[in-house]
């Protein structure tokens, strides 16, 4: 989703109406978001006539932090901005417990194909360059998705354009914020939408939220969105505090048949049991974050998972954890696999242990995997590297308290 803003001399108001993410490619639709005619807009000395919107589809590829094309977005910078954003939420607003990519963690900047087919007058540079954070926020029983984007910007404040904003506010210090509260209609379906866009000297920060329906309620007021986007800690030039960790990233294996996410209480219970057992089985191993800090798996995985760095006498190694319910009974035949890299055994209690290797692993990434399918159909899977004993991991995965 792109917020309404002027880029490269073209007004672009992109609303994601369909998204298909397969193999790292996202396809999205874009549409104009009409708003009431306005001959005069508060805060605008001059108002340019309304311009037609554009509609197009374009593929994207997942980017990475510390991309030399966008040197301002380091991994620690993403964490600092995410922390600042969450701290900017008004009192009484709750963020839904979800995977990092849907809990207001700023993501790497998408990469667009250099040969992308775009409408006349629009270039890849016009629609790229922003890091986006999104999540469901709730207040007084009303919830909606909040999307916030941050982009480096040195082209000044654009002119006011009719039908694109309701008000322009100049804050002390010179930051300009445009806001809108309006209803858009797509294929006959109305959507209540609010947005705010802040223009700093070096940064654009945009925030949008919407709910279907002409009179649909939204959890944040326009003024609250204005306060969020005007937070100077979201500027690309804001200092990153020393010791800021890397951002959390999504985890959990994808599933052919998506299932609902696990409740927060269940994930916290499993996390507490896992951390307690880990301390008993690996008393001398240190991790960069507690193992009880489990997260919901990526959309549709229905798992509790995390990734930590474990320091052992052999050096640092990444450990991944994924706990979910395995549907069906085919996996209970430990001898079914025909792959020479997969080994299966059956435990005395009926649990099934499966172990395999990743021959393409590099660096600190896990090179070995082991999963234990417990009699309850709870599957506990670890990815690990050197210095972590697999038999001890099997004992950990088979210990009490980890059943979903």
PDB file of C-alpha atoms in Angstrom, residues 44-246:
ATOM      1  CA  UNK A  44      -3.187  25.868   1.831  1.00  0.00           C
ATOM      2  CA  UNK A  45      -2.504  29.230   0.190  1.00  0.00           C
ATOM      3  CA  UNK A  46      -2.991  27.748  -3.278  1.00  0.00           C
ATOM      4  CA  UNK A  47      -5.008  24.682  -4.282  1.00  0.00           C
ATOM      5  CA  UNK A  48      -4.314  23.003  -7.598  1.00  0.00           C
ATOM      6  CA  UNK A  49      -7.156  21.289  -9.485  1.00  0.00           C
ATOM      7  CA  UNK A  50      -7.856  17.636  -8.811  1.00  0.00           C
ATOM      8  CA  UNK A  51      -5.968  15.155 -10.956  1.00  0.00           C
ATOM      9  CA  UNK A  52      -7.034  11.764 -12.242  1.00  0.00           C
ATOM     10  CA  UNK A  53      -5.737   8.725 -10.399  1.00  0.00           C
ATOM     11  CA  UNK A  54      -3.972   5.751 -11.933  1.00  0.00           C
ATOM     12  CA  UNK A  55      -4.482   2.005 -11.719  1.00  0.00           C
ATOM     13  CA  UNK A  56      -1.831  -0.631 -12.341  1.00  0.00           C
ATOM     14  CA  UNK A  57      -0.397  -3.936 -11.175  1.00  0.00           C
ATOM     15  CA  UNK A  58       3.289  -4.536 -10.583  1.00  0.00           C
ATOM     16  CA  UNK A  59       5.412  -7.337  -9.192  1.00  0.00           C
ATOM     17  CA  UNK A  60       7.751  -6.804  -6.235  1.00  0.00           C
ATOM     18  CA  UNK A  61      10.567  -8.791  -4.692  1.00  0.00           C
ATOM     19  CA  UNK A  62      11.413  -8.912  -1.027  1.00  0.00           C
ATOM     20  CA  UNK A  63      14.253  -6.585  -0.143  1.00  0.00           C
ATOM     21  CA  UNK A  64      16.775  -6.633   2.688  1.00  0.00           C
ATOM     22  CA  UNK A  65      17.963  -4.329   5.420  1.00  0.00           C
ATOM     23  CA  UNK A  66      21.334  -2.629   4.892  1.00  0.00           C
ATOM     24  CA  UNK A  67      20.659  -2.409   1.157  1.00  0.00           C
ATOM     25  CA  UNK A  68      23.356  -0.150  -0.375  1.00  0.00           C
ATOM     26  CA  UNK A  69      20.633   1.440  -2.541  1.00  0.00           C
ATOM     27  CA  UNK A  70      18.942   2.632   0.680  1.00  0.00           C
ATOM     28  CA  UNK A  71      21.769   3.013   3.204  1.00  0.00           C
ATOM     29  CA  UNK A  72      19.569   4.805   5.753  1.00  0.00           C
ATOM     30  CA  UNK A  73      17.524   1.648   6.477  1.00  0.00           C
ATOM     31  CA  UNK A  74      19.842  -0.500   8.543  1.00  0.00           C
ATOM     32  CA  UNK A  75      18.435  -3.412  10.527  1.00  0.00           C
ATOM     33  CA  UNK A  76      18.904  -1.573  13.819  1.00  0.00           C
ATOM     34  CA  UNK A  77      17.286   1.538  12.301  1.00  0.00           C
ATOM     35  CA  UNK A  78      14.207  -0.538  11.506  1.00  0.00           C
ATOM     36  CA  UNK A  79      14.026  -1.632  15.145  1.00  0.00           C
ATOM     37  CA  UNK A  80      14.442   1.935  16.412  1.00  0.00           C
ATOM     38  CA  UNK A  81      11.653   3.200  14.145  1.00  0.00           C
ATOM     39  CA  UNK A  82       9.398   0.301  15.148  1.00  0.00           C
ATOM     40  CA  UNK A  83       9.933   1.051  18.833  1.00  0.00           C
ATOM     41  CA  UNK A  84       9.229   4.752  18.245  1.00  0.00           C
ATOM     42  CA  UNK A  85       6.058   3.947  16.314  1.00  0.00           C
ATOM     43  CA  UNK A  86       4.659   1.653  18.986  1.00  0.00           C
ATOM     44  CA  UNK A  87       5.464   4.229  21.668  1.00  0.00           C
ATOM     45  CA  UNK A  88       3.548   6.801  19.589  1.00  0.00           C
ATOM     46  CA  UNK A  89       0.279   4.897  19.842  1.00  0.00           C
ATOM     47  CA  UNK A  90      -2.277   6.824  21.919  1.00  0.00           C
ATOM     48  CA  UNK A  91      -3.190   5.727  25.414  1.00  0.00           C
ATOM     49  CA  UNK A  92      -5.799   2.986  25.385  1.00  0.00           C
ATOM     50  CA  UNK A  93      -4.845   1.677  21.928  1.00  0.00           C
ATOM     51  CA  UNK A  94      -3.771  -1.974  21.847  1.00  0.00           C
ATOM     52  CA  UNK A  95      -1.631  -3.603  19.155  1.00  0.00           C
ATOM     53  CA  UNK A  96      -2.786  -7.066  18.119  1.00  0.00           C
ATOM     54  CA  UNK A  97      -0.374  -9.858  19.055  1.00  0.00           C
ATOM     55  CA  UNK A  98       0.883 -11.122  15.688  1.00  0.00           C
ATOM     56  CA  UNK A  99       3.918 -12.049  13.618  1.00  0.00           C
ATOM     57  CA  UNK A 100       6.517  -9.257  13.301  1.00  0.00           C
ATOM     58  CA  UNK A 101       5.536  -8.337   9.743  1.00  0.00           C
ATOM     59  CA  UNK A 102       2.017  -7.581  10.986  1.00  0.00           C
ATOM     60  CA  UNK A 103       2.846  -6.030  14.375  1.00  0.00           C
ATOM     61  CA  UNK A 104       4.266  -2.626  13.359  1.00  0.00           C
ATOM     62  CA  UNK A 105       7.807  -3.789  12.601  1.00  0.00           C
ATOM     63  CA  UNK A 106       9.278  -1.820   9.699  1.00  0.00           C
ATOM     64  CA  UNK A 107      10.089  -4.157   6.830  1.00  0.00           C
ATOM     65  CA  UNK A 108      12.865  -4.005   4.210  1.00  0.00           C
ATOM     66  CA  UNK A 109      12.174  -1.834   1.192  1.00  0.00           C
ATOM     67  CA  UNK A 110      10.613  -3.782  -1.678  1.00  0.00           C
ATOM     68  CA  UNK A 111      12.615  -4.144  -4.863  1.00  0.00           C
ATOM     69  CA  UNK A 112      10.798  -3.617  -8.163  1.00  0.00           C
ATOM     70  CA  UNK A 113      11.885  -5.122 -11.488  1.00  0.00           C
ATOM     71  CA  UNK A 114      13.891  -2.626 -13.516  1.00  0.00           C
ATOM     72  CA  UNK A 115      11.821  -3.515 -16.578  1.00  0.00           C
ATOM     73  CA  UNK A 116       8.468  -3.130 -14.806  1.00  0.00           C
ATOM     74  CA  UNK A 117       5.624  -1.990 -17.031  1.00  0.00           C
ATOM     75  CA  UNK A 118       4.190   1.229 -15.587  1.00  0.00           C
ATOM     76  CA  UNK A 119       1.742   3.864 -16.817  1.00  0.00           C
ATOM     77  CA  UNK A 120       3.178   6.763 -18.784  1.00  0.00           C
ATOM     78  CA  UNK A 121       4.782   9.379 -16.574  1.00  0.00           C
ATOM     79  CA  UNK A 122       5.436   7.000 -13.655  1.00  0.00           C
ATOM     80  CA  UNK A 123       8.794   5.410 -12.931  1.00  0.00           C
ATOM     81  CA  UNK A 124       9.922   2.762 -10.471  1.00  0.00           C
ATOM     82  CA  UNK A 125      11.529   5.541  -8.435  1.00  0.00           C
ATOM     83  CA  UNK A 126       8.107   7.184  -8.052  1.00  0.00           C
ATOM     84  CA  UNK A 127       6.600   4.179  -6.259  1.00  0.00           C
ATOM     85  CA  UNK A 128       9.575   2.691  -4.413  1.00  0.00           C
ATOM     86  CA  UNK A 129      11.884   3.580  -1.570  1.00  0.00           C
ATOM     87  CA  UNK A 130       9.636   3.311   1.471  1.00  0.00           C
ATOM     88  CA  UNK A 131       9.784   0.944   4.444  1.00  0.00           C
ATOM     89  CA  UNK A 132       6.345   0.015   5.755  1.00  0.00           C
ATOM     90  CA  UNK A 133       5.070  -1.228   9.115  1.00  0.00           C
ATOM     91  CA  UNK A 134       1.542  -2.542   9.575  1.00  0.00           C
ATOM     92  CA  UNK A 135      -0.575  -4.047  12.313  1.00  0.00           C
ATOM     93  CA  UNK A 136      -4.100  -4.272  13.687  1.00  0.00           C
ATOM     94  CA  UNK A 137      -4.788  -1.721  16.425  1.00  0.00           C
ATOM     95  CA  UNK A 138      -7.855  -1.647  18.659  1.00  0.00           C
ATOM     96  CA  UNK A 139      -9.511   0.860  20.957  1.00  0.00           C
ATOM     97  CA  UNK A 140     -12.850   0.508  22.759  1.00  0.00           C
ATOM     98  CA  UNK A 141     -13.779  -2.554  20.713  1.00  0.00           C
ATOM     99  CA  UNK A 142     -13.039  -0.921  17.334  1.00  0.00           C
ATOM    100  CA  UNK A 143     -10.132  -2.315  15.319  1.00  0.00           C
ATOM    101  CA  UNK A 144      -8.482  -1.555  11.979  1.00  0.00           C
ATOM    102  CA  UNK A 145      -5.174  -2.059  10.227  1.00  0.00           C
ATOM    103  CA  UNK A 146      -2.676   0.763  10.667  1.00  0.00           C
ATOM    104  CA  UNK A 147      -0.022   1.148   7.988  1.00  0.00           C
ATOM    105  CA  UNK A 148       2.887   3.535   8.415  1.00  0.00           C
ATOM    106  CA  UNK A 149       5.546   4.174   5.783  1.00  0.00           C
ATOM    107  CA  UNK A 150       8.851   6.046   5.988  1.00  0.00           C
ATOM    108  CA  UNK A 151      10.816   7.265   2.981  1.00  0.00           C
ATOM    109  CA  UNK A 152      13.860   9.443   2.415  1.00  0.00           C
ATOM    110  CA  UNK A 153      12.721  12.727   0.811  1.00  0.00           C
ATOM    111  CA  UNK A 154      14.479  15.911  -0.309  1.00  0.00           C
ATOM    112  CA  UNK A 155      11.977  17.426  -2.764  1.00  0.00           C
ATOM    113  CA  UNK A 156      10.245  19.851  -0.441  1.00  0.00           C
ATOM    114  CA  UNK A 157       6.541  20.092   0.350  1.00  0.00           C
ATOM    115  CA  UNK A 158       4.253  19.442  -2.626  1.00  0.00           C
ATOM    116  CA  UNK A 159       1.452  21.782  -3.624  1.00  0.00           C
ATOM    117  CA  UNK A 160      -2.048  21.221  -2.226  1.00  0.00           C
ATOM    118  CA  UNK A 161      -4.322  19.404  -4.666  1.00  0.00           C
ATOM    119  CA  UNK A 162      -8.102  19.351  -4.477  1.00  0.00           C
ATOM    120  CA  UNK A 163      -9.702  16.058  -3.422  1.00  0.00           C
ATOM    121  CA  UNK A 164      -6.425  14.818  -1.979  1.00  0.00           C
ATOM    122  CA  UNK A 165      -6.454  16.321   1.514  1.00  0.00           C
ATOM    123  CA  UNK A 166      -8.792  18.010   3.967  1.00  0.00           C
ATOM    124  CA  UNK A 167      -6.285  20.131   5.857  1.00  0.00           C
ATOM    125  CA  UNK A 168      -2.624  21.118   5.886  1.00  0.00           C
ATOM    126  CA  UNK A 169      -0.962  21.915   9.215  1.00  0.00           C
ATOM    127  CA  UNK A 170       2.457  23.500   9.698  1.00  0.00           C
ATOM    128  CA  UNK A 171       3.916  22.454  13.037  1.00  0.00           C
ATOM    129  CA  UNK A 172       6.465  24.369  15.137  1.00  0.00           C
ATOM    130  CA  UNK A 173       9.827  23.692  13.512  1.00  0.00           C
ATOM    131  CA  UNK A 174       8.398  23.713   9.999  1.00  0.00           C
ATOM    132  CA  UNK A 175       7.151  20.133   9.578  1.00  0.00           C
ATOM    133  CA  UNK A 176       4.085  20.076   7.317  1.00  0.00           C
ATOM    134  CA  UNK A 177       1.330  17.492   7.838  1.00  0.00           C
ATOM    135  CA  UNK A 178      -1.530  16.762   5.420  1.00  0.00           C
ATOM    136  CA  UNK A 179      -4.601  14.929   6.713  1.00  0.00           C
ATOM    137  CA  UNK A 180      -7.787  13.481   5.276  1.00  0.00           C
ATOM    138  CA  UNK A 181     -10.918  11.789   6.626  1.00  0.00           C
ATOM    139  CA  UNK A 182     -13.124  10.617   3.779  1.00  0.00           C
ATOM    140  CA  UNK A 183     -15.038   7.785   2.140  1.00  0.00           C
ATOM    141  CA  UNK A 184     -13.798   6.196  -1.069  1.00  0.00           C
ATOM    142  CA  UNK A 185     -15.768   3.877  -3.302  1.00  0.00           C
ATOM    143  CA  UNK A 186     -14.312   0.955  -5.222  1.00  0.00           C
ATOM    144  CA  UNK A 187     -16.596  -1.244  -7.338  1.00  0.00           C
ATOM    145  CA  UNK A 188     -19.574   0.194  -5.501  1.00  0.00           C
ATOM    146  CA  UNK A 189     -18.192  -0.664  -2.048  1.00  0.00           C
ATOM    147  CA  UNK A 190     -17.548   2.307   0.277  1.00  0.00           C
ATOM    148  CA  UNK A 191     -14.502   2.445   2.563  1.00  0.00           C
ATOM    149  CA  UNK A 192     -13.964   4.909   5.396  1.00  0.00           C
ATOM    150  CA  UNK A 193     -10.351   5.993   5.270  1.00  0.00           C
ATOM    151  CA  UNK A 194      -8.157   8.308   7.319  1.00  0.00           C
ATOM    152  CA  UNK A 195      -4.587   9.279   6.575  1.00  0.00           C
ATOM    153  CA  UNK A 196      -1.874  11.682   7.635  1.00  0.00           C
ATOM    154  CA  UNK A 197       1.363  12.472   5.813  1.00  0.00           C
ATOM    155  CA  UNK A 198       4.236  14.427   7.377  1.00  0.00           C
ATOM    156  CA  UNK A 199       6.857  16.211   5.275  1.00  0.00           C
ATOM    157  CA  UNK A 200      10.123  16.671   7.137  1.00  0.00           C
ATOM    158  CA  UNK A 201      13.156  18.248   5.477  1.00  0.00           C
ATOM    159  CA  UNK A 202      14.589  14.781   4.767  1.00  0.00           C
ATOM    160  CA  UNK A 203      11.692  12.347   5.251  1.00  0.00           C
ATOM    161  CA  UNK A 204       8.092  11.564   4.382  1.00  0.00           C
ATOM    162  CA  UNK A 205       6.107   9.664   7.003  1.00  0.00           C
ATOM    163  CA  UNK A 206       2.616   8.477   6.038  1.00  0.00           C
ATOM    164  CA  UNK A 207      -0.058   6.699   8.098  1.00  0.00           C
ATOM    165  CA  UNK A 208      -3.304   5.205   6.826  1.00  0.00           C
ATOM    166  CA  UNK A 209      -6.162   3.220   8.325  1.00  0.00           C
ATOM    167  CA  UNK A 210      -9.502   2.138   6.926  1.00  0.00           C
ATOM    168  CA  UNK A 211     -12.596   0.035   7.493  1.00  0.00           C
ATOM    169  CA  UNK A 212     -15.214  -1.118   5.013  1.00  0.00           C
ATOM    170  CA  UNK A 213     -18.441   0.864   5.110  1.00  0.00           C
ATOM    171  CA  UNK A 214     -19.380   4.512   4.636  1.00  0.00           C
ATOM    172  CA  UNK A 215     -19.956   5.044   8.355  1.00  0.00           C
ATOM    173  CA  UNK A 216     -17.435   2.495   9.628  1.00  0.00           C
ATOM    174  CA  UNK A 217     -15.728   3.402  12.906  1.00  0.00           C
ATOM    175  CA  UNK A 218     -11.945   3.727  13.139  1.00  0.00           C
ATOM    176  CA  UNK A 219      -9.870   3.393  16.340  1.00  0.00           C
ATOM    177  CA  UNK A 220      -7.627   6.431  15.713  1.00  0.00           C
ATOM    178  CA  UNK A 221      -8.740   9.990  15.098  1.00  0.00           C
ATOM    179  CA  UNK A 222      -7.147  12.173  12.426  1.00  0.00           C
ATOM    180  CA  UNK A 223      -5.322  14.180  15.085  1.00  0.00           C
ATOM    181  CA  UNK A 224      -3.853  11.007  16.546  1.00  0.00           C
ATOM    182  CA  UNK A 225      -2.550   9.972  13.111  1.00  0.00           C
ATOM    183  CA  UNK A 226      -1.058  13.464  12.787  1.00  0.00           C
ATOM    184  CA  UNK A 227       0.777  12.984  16.084  1.00  0.00           C
ATOM    185  CA  UNK A 228       2.149   9.615  14.944  1.00  0.00           C
ATOM    186  CA  UNK A 229       3.580  10.780  11.617  1.00  0.00           C
ATOM    187  CA  UNK A 230       5.090  13.942  13.132  1.00  0.00           C
ATOM    188  CA  UNK A 231       7.224  11.944  15.587  1.00  0.00           C
ATOM    189  CA  UNK A 232      10.817  13.046  14.789  1.00  0.00           C
ATOM    190  CA  UNK A 233      12.110   9.604  15.832  1.00  0.00           C
ATOM    191  CA  UNK A 234      10.671   8.297  12.543  1.00  0.00           C
ATOM    192  CA  UNK A 235      12.912  10.514  10.414  1.00  0.00           C
ATOM    193  CA  UNK A 236      15.545   8.745   8.342  1.00  0.00           C
ATOM    194  CA  UNK A 237      18.188  10.903  10.052  1.00  0.00           C
ATOM    195  CA  UNK A 238      17.082  10.124  13.626  1.00  0.00           C
ATOM    196  CA  UNK A 239      19.880   8.655  15.741  1.00  0.00           C
ATOM    197  CA  UNK A 240      19.757   4.933  16.484  1.00  0.00           C
ATOM    198  CA  UNK A 241      20.461   4.277  20.175  1.00  0.00           C
ATOM    199  CA  UNK A 242      23.538   2.198  20.943  1.00  0.00           C
ATOM    200  CA  UNK A 243      22.768  -1.455  21.510  1.00  0.00           C
ATOM    201  CA  UNK A 244      19.556  -1.429  19.459  1.00  0.00           C
ATOM    202  CA  UNK A 245      18.923  -5.081  18.486  1.00  0.00           C
ATOM    203  CA  UNK A 246      18.045  -6.414  15.078  1.00  0.00           C
TER     204      UNK A 246
END
